[in-house]
Tab-separated table of C-alpha atoms in Angstrom:
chain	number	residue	atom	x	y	z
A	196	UNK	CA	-14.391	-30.600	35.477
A	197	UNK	CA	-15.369	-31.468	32.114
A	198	UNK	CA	-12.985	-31.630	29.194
A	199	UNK	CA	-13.328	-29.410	26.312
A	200	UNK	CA	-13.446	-30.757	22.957
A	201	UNK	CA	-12.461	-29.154	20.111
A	202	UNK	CA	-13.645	-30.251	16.397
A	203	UNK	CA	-11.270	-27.684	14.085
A	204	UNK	CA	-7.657	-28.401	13.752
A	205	UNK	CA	-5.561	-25.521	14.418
A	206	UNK	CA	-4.245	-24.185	11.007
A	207	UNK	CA	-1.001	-23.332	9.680
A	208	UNK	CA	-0.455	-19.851	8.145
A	209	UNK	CA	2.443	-18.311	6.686
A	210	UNK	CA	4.452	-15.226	6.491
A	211	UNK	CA	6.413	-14.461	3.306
A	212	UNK	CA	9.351	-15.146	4.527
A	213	UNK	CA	7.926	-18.871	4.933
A	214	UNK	CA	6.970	-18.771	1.763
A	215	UNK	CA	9.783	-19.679	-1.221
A	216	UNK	CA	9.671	-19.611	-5.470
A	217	UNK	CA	10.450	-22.514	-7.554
A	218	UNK	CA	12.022	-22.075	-10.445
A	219	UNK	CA	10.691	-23.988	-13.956
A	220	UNK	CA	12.787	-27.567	-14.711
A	221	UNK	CA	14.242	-25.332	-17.982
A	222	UNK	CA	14.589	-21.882	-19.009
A	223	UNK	CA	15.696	-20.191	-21.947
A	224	UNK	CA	16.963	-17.174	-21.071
A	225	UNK	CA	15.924	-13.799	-22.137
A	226	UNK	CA	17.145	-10.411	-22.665
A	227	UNK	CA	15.873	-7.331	-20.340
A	228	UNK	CA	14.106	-5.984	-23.652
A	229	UNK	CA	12.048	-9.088	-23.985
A	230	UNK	CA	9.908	-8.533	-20.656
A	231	UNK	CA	7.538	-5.846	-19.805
A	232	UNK	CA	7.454	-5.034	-15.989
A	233	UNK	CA	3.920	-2.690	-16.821
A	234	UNK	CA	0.768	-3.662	-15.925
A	235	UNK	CA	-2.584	-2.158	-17.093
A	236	UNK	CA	-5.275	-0.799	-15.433
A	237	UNK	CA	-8.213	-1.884	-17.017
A	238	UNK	CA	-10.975	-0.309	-14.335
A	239	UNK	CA	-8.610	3.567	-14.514
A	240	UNK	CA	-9.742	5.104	-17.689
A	241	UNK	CA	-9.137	8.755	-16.715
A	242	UNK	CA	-6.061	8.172	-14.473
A	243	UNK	CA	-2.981	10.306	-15.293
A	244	UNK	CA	-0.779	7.029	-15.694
A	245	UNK	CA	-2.718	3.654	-15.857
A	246	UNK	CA	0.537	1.646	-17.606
A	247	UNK	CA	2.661	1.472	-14.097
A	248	UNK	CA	4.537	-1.116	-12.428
A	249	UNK	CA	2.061	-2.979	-9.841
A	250	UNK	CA	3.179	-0.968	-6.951
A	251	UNK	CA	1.664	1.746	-4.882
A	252	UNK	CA	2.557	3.986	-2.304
A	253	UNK	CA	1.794	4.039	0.892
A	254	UNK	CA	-0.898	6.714	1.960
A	255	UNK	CA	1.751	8.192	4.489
A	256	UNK	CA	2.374	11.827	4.756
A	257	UNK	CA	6.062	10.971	5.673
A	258	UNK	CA	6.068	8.870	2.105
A	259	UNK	CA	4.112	11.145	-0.218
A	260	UNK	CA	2.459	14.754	-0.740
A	261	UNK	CA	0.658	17.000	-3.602
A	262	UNK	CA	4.461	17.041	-4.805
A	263	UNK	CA	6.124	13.993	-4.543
A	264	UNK	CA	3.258	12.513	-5.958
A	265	UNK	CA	3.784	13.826	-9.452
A	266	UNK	CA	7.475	12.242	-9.028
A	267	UNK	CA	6.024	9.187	-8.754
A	268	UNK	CA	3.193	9.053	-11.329
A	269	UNK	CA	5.661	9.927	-13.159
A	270	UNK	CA	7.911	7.154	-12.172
A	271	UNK	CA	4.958	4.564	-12.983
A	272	UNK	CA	4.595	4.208	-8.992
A	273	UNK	CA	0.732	4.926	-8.433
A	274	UNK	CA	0.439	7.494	-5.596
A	275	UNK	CA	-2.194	7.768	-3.083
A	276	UNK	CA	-2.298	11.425	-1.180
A	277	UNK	CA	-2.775	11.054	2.459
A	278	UNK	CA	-5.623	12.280	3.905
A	279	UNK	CA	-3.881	15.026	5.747
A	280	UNK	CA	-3.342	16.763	3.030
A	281	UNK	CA	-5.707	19.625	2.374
A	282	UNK	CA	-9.186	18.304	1.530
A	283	UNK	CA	-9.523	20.944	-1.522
A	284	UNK	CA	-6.350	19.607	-2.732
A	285	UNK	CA	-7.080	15.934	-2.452
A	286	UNK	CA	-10.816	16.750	-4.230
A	287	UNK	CA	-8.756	17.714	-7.268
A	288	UNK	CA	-5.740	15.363	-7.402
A	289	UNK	CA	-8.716	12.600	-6.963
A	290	UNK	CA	-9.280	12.803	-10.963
A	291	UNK	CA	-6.382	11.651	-11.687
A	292	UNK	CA	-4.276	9.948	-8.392
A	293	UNK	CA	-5.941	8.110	-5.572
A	294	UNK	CA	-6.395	10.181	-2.696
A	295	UNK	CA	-7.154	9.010	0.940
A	296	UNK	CA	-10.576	10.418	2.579
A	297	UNK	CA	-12.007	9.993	5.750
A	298	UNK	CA	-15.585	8.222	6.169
A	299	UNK	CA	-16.784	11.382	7.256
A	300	UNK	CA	-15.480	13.526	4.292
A	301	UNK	CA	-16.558	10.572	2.257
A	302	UNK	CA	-20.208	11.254	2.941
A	303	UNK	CA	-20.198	15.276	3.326
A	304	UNK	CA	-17.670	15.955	-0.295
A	305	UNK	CA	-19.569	12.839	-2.515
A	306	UNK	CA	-22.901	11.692	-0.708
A	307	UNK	CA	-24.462	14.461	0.747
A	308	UNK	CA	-23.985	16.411	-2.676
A	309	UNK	CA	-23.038	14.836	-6.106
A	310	UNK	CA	-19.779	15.958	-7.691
A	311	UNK	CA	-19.734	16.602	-11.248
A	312	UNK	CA	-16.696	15.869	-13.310
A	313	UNK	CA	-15.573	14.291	-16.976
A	314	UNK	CA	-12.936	12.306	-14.780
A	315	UNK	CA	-12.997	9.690	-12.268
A	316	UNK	CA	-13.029	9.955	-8.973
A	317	UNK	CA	-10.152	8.322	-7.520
A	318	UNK	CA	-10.818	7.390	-3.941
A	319	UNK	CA	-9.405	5.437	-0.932
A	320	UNK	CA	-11.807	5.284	2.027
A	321	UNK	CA	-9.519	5.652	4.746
A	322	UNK	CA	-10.770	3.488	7.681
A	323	UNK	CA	-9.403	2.357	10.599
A	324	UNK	CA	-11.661	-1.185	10.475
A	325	UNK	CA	-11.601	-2.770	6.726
A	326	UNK	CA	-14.320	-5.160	8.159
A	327	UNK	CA	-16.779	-3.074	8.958
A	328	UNK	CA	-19.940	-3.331	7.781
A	329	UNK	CA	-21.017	0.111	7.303
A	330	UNK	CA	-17.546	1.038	5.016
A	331	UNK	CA	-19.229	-1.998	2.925
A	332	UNK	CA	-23.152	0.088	2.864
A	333	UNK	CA	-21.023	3.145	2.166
A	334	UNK	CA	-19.589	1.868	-0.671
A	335	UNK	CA	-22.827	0.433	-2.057
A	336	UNK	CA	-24.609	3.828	-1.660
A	337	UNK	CA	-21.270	5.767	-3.610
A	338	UNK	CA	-21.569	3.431	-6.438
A	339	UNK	CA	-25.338	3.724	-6.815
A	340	UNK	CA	-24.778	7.514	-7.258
A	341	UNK	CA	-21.692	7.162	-9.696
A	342	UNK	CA	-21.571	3.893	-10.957
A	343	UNK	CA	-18.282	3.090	-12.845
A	344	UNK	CA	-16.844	6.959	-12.280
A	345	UNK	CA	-16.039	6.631	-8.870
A	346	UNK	CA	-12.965	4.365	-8.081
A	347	UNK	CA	-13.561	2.870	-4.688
A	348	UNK	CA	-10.621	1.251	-2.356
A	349	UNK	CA	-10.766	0.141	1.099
A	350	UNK	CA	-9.507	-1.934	4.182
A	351	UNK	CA	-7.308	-3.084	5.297
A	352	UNK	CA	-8.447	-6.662	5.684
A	353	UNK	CA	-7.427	-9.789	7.070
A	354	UNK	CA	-10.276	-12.610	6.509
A	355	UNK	CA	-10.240	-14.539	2.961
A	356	UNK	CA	-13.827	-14.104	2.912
A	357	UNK	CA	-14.218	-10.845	2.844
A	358	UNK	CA	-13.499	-10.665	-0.508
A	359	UNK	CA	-17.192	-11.525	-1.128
A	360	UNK	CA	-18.346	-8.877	0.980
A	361	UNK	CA	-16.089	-6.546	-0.744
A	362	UNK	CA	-16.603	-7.647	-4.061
A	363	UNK	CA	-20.699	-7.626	-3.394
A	364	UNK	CA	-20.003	-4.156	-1.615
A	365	UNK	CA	-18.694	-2.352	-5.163
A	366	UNK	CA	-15.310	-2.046	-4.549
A	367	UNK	CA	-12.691	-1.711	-6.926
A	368	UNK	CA	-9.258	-2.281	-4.729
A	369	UNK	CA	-9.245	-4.455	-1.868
A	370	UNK	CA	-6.125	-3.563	0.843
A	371	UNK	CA	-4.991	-7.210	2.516
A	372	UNK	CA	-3.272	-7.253	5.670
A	373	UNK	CA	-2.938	-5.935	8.896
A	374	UNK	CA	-0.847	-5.635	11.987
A	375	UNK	CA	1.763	-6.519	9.392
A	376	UNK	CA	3.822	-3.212	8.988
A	377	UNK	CA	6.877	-2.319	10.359
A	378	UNK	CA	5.656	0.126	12.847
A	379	UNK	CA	2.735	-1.628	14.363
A	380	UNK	CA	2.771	-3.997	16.966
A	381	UNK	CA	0.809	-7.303	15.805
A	382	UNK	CA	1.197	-8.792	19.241
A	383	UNK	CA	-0.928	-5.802	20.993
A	384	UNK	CA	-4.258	-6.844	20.297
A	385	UNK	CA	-3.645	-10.429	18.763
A	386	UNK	CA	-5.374	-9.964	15.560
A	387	UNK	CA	-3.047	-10.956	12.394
A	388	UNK	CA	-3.171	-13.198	9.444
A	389	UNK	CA	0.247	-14.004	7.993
A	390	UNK	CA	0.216	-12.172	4.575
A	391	UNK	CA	1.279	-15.025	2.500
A	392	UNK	CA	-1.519	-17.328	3.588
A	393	UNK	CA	-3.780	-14.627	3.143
A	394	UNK	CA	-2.996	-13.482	-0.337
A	395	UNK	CA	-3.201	-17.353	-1.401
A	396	UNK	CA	-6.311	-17.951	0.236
A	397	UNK	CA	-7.726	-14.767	-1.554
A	398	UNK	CA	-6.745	-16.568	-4.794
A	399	UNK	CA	-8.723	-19.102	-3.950
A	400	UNK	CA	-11.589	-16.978	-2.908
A	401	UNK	CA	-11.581	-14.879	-5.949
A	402	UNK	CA	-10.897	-18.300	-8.319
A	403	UNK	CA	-14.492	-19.546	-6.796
A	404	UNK	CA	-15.682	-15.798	-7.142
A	405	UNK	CA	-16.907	-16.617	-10.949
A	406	UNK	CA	-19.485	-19.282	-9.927
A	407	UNK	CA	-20.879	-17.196	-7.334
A	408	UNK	CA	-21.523	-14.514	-10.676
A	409	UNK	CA	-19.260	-11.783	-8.484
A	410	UNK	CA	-17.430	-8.984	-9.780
A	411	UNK	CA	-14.019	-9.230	-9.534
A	412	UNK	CA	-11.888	-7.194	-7.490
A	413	UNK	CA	-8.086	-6.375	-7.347
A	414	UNK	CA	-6.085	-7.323	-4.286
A	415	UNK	CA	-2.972	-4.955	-2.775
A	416	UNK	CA	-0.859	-6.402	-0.524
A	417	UNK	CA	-0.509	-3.829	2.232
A	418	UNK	CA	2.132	-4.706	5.052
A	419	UNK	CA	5.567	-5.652	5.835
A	420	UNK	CA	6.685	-5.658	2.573
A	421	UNK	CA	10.086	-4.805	3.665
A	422	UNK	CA	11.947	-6.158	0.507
A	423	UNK	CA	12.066	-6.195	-3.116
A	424	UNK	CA	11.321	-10.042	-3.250
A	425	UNK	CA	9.255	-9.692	-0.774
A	426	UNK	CA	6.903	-7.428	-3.188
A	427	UNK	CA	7.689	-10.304	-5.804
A	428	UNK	CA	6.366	-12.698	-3.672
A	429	UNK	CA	2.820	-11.093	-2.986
A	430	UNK	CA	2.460	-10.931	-6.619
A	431	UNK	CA	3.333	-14.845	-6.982
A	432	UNK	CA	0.501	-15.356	-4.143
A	433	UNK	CA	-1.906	-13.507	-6.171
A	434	UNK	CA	-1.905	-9.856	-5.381
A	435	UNK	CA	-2.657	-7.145	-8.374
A	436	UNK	CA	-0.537	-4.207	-6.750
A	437	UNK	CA	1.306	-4.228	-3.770
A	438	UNK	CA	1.719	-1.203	-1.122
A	439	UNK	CA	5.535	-0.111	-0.446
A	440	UNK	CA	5.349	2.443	2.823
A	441	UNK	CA	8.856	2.389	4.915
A	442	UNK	CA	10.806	0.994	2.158
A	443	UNK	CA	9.657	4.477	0.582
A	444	UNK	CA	10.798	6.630	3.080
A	445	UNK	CA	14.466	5.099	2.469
A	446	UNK	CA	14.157	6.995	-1.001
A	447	UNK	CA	15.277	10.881	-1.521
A	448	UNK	CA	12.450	12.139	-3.550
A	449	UNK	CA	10.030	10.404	-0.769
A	450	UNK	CA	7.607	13.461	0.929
A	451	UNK	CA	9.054	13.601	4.203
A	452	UNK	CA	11.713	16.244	5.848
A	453	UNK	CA	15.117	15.243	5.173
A	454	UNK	CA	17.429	15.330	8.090
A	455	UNK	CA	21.419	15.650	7.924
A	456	UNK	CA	23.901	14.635	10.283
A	457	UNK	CA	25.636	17.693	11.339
A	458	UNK	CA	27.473	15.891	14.268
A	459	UNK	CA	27.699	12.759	15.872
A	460	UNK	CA	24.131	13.243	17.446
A	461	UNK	CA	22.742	16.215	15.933
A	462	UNK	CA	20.288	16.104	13.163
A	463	UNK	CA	19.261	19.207	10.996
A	464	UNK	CA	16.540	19.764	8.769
A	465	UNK	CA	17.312	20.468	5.522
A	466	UNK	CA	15.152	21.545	2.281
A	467	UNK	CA	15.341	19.267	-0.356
A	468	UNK	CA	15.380	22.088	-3.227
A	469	UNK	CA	18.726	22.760	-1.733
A	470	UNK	CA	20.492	19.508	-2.606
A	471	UNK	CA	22.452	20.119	-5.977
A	472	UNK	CA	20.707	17.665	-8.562
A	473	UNK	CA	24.356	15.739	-9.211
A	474	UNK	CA	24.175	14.956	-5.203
A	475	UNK	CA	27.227	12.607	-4.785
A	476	UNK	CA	25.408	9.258	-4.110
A	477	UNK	CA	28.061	8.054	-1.707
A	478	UNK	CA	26.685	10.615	0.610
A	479	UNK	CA	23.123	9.337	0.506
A	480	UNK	CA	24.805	6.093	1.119
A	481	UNK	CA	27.181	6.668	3.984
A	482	UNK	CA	24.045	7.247	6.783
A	483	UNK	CA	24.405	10.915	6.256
A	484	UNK	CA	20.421	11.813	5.651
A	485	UNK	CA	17.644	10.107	7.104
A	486	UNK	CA	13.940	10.907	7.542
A	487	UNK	CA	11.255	10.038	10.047
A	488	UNK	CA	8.544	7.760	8.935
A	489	UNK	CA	5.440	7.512	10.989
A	490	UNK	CA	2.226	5.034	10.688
A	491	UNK	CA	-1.413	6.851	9.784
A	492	UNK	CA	-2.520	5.710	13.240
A	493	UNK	CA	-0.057	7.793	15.363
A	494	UNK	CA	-1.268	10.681	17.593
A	495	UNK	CA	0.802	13.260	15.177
A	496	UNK	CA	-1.002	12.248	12.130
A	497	UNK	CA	-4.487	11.313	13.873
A	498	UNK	CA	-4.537	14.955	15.479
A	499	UNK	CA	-3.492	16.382	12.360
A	500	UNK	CA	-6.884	14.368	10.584
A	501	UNK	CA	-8.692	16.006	13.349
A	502	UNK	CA	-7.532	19.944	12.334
A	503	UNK	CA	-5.111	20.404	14.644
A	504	UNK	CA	-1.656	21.210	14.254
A	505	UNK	CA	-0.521	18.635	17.702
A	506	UNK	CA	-1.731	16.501	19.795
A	507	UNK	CA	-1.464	19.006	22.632
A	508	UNK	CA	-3.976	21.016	20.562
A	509	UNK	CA	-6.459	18.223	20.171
A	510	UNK	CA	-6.182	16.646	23.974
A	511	UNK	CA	-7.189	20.742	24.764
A	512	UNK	CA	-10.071	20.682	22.585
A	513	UNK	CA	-11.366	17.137	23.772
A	514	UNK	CA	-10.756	18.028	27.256
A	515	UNK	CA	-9.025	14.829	27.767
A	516	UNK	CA	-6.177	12.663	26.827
A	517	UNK	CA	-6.376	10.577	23.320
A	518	UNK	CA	-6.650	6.943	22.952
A	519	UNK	CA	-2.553	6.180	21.791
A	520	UNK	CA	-2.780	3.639	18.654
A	521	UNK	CA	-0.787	0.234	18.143
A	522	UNK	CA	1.322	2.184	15.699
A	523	UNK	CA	4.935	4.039	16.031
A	524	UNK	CA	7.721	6.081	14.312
A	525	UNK	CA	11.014	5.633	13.730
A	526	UNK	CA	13.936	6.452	12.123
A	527	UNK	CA	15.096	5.884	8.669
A	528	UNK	CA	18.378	6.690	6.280
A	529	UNK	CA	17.988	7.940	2.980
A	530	UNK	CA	19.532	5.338	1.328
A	531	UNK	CA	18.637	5.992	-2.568
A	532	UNK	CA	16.818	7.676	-5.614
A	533	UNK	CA	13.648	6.531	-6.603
A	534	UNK	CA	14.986	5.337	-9.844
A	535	UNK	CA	17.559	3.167	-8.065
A	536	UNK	CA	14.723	2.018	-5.952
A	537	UNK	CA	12.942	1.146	-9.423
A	538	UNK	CA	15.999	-0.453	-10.999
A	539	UNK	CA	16.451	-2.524	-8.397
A	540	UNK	CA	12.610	-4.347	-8.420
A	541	UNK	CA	12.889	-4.601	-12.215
A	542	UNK	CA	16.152	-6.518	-11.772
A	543	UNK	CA	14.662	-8.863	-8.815
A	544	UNK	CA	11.296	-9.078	-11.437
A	545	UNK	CA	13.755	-9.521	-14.283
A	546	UNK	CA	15.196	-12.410	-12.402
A	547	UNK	CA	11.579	-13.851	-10.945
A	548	UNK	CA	10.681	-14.084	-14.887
A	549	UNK	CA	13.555	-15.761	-16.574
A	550	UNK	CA	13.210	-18.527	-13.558
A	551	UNK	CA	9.664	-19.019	-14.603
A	552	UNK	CA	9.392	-18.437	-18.539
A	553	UNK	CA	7.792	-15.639	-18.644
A	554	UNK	CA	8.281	-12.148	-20.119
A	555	UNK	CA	4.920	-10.387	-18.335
A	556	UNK	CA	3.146	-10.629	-14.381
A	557	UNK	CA	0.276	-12.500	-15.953
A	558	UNK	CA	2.417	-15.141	-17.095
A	559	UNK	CA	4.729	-15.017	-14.064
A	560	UNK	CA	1.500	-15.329	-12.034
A	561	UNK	CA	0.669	-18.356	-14.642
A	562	UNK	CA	3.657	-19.848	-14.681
A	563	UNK	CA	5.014	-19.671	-10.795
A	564	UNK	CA	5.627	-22.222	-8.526
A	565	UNK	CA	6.140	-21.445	-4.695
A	566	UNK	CA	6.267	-23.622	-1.561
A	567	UNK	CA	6.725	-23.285	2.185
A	568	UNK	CA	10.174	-23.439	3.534
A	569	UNK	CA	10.859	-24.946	6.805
């Protein structure tokens, strides 16, 4: 039997947690009123907040809504509206929040008839394969038709270089990672590319990106983000925004039904109006509330995409049972306000920038240091 012989080398990639910050030889210090934790959207001219810190939320109906969306916008956390929200809902928040649409409401609501509107159109193509080729043609023939007013963002991917292809594509917001999130399983189909390596190597991609005369286009790291340095991290490696889904759901104001511990094993819905606004936060604290958070691939939320109010519903209309996906649910305690949430990544940013010398991202991203950890 002949030998095979193999010419590459296999690689070594990295997960954040590989991945550690090195602080400057000397700092000087700074006060919290020297630094600016804001970045600017250059490309969102008619958005309702384009000053924000660089995160956004997960598309997740258990994370955000039409309601909790205004919370944070507010907040300076850029929303994006799932796509099972109602699609006459999601056509007007979409001038001035992301919303999430389907390929297929995609083409009928801005292909097949051109919207007219002094706003932009804020929209996330909501695919299941960030790769494919046709998401890349449907994003050419969108910005043909609207140019500059259309906001486009898509994948999620997990190849370096398909930034080129997204970049030559149109798009505006590039989503980086997959099988990286807490409820999918990366070992079920084998497919992953550790985040950290893959936000670097992106960097690279898009530093080479202005001799090949492309256009350049922002990164969000999308995926496991389970942490506040974690987030800190991806914006070291090079990402513009970066996604925050089940760390979300640990927050009161996040979209999803609240449940409260009525007994040792019961759980009870509660409405959220209800809760009197000077809620003790010991109580939040002590594992009393917690909310289910569920991944955009789950049966729930696919048969709900599909019109259907469960997945008994849709396996009756297809006449057969559905595919299951590589994503789950679980769990989660309501753990704090958004605004503790918030206070929190400022003071982990606060600390990122007086170990580098800076007082903004762009000169944390400048200035930042960061090595693997064995």
């Amino acid at each position: 039997m002949n030998k095979i012989k193999y010419k590459k080398k296999m690689i070594n990639l990295y997960e954040l947690e590989d991945i550690t910050l090195l602080p400057s030889a000397i700092n000087n210090g700074h006060l919290s009123a020297d630094v600016d934790f804001l970045v600017s959207d250059e490309l969102d001219v008619t958005g309702s907040n384009t000053d924000t810190l660089p995160i956004f939320t997960s598309p997740m109906p258990s994370i955000v809504g039409s309601e909790s969306a205004k919370i944070y916008d507010s907040a300076g956390i850029r929303p994006i509206i799932p796509s099972t929200e109602n699609i006459d809902l999601r056509l007007n928040y979409c001038a001035w929040v992301f919303c999430a649409f389907t390929v297929v409401e995609v083409r009928r609501n801005f292909l097949s008839t051109r919207r007219e509107s002094n706003n932009q159109f804020h929209v996330c193509i909501d695919a299941g394969n960030g790769h494919d080729a046709g998401i890349m043609s449907l994003c050419n023939e969108l910005k043909k038709m609207y140019g500059g007013q259309i906001l486009l963002m898509g994948g999620n991917v997990a190849n370096p270089s398909t930034y080129e292809y997204y970049s030559k594509a149109g798009f505006d917001y590039m989503r980086v990672g997959i099988s990286g999130g807490s409820l999918v399983d990366k070992c079920k189909y084998g497919f992953h590319y550790p985040l950290a390596s893959l936000l670097n190597d992106i960097k690279a991609e898009k530093s080479k990106s202005v001799n090949k005369n492309l256009r350049p286009v922002k990164i969000i790291a999308d995926g496991g983000v389970d942490s506040y340095l974690h987030a800190v991290k991806c914006l070291a490696l090079g990402a513009d925004y970066v996604m925050i889904g089940r760390d979300f759901a640990r927050v009161l104001e996040a979209e999803g039904e609240i449940l409260m511990k009525s007994s040792q094993t019961e759980l009870t819905p509660i409405d959220k109006s209800t809760l009197p606004p000077d809620m003790d936060q010991y109580k939040i604290k002590s594992n009393q509330f917690s909310r289910y958070y569920w991944g955009n691939t789950t049966p729930k939320v696919r048969a709900e995409r599909a019109g259907f109010k469960s997945v008994e519903d849709w396996e009756k209309s297809v006449g057969s049972k559905v595919v299951l996906s590589d994503s789950g649910w679980e769990s989660v305690s309501v753990e704090l306000t958004l605004d503790e949430w918030i206070d929190e990544f400022k003071n982990c940013a606060y600390y990122s920038f007086m170990m580098t010398n800076s007082t903004t991202w762009k000169e944390f991203k400048e200035n930042v240091k960061y090595a693997v950890q064995y």
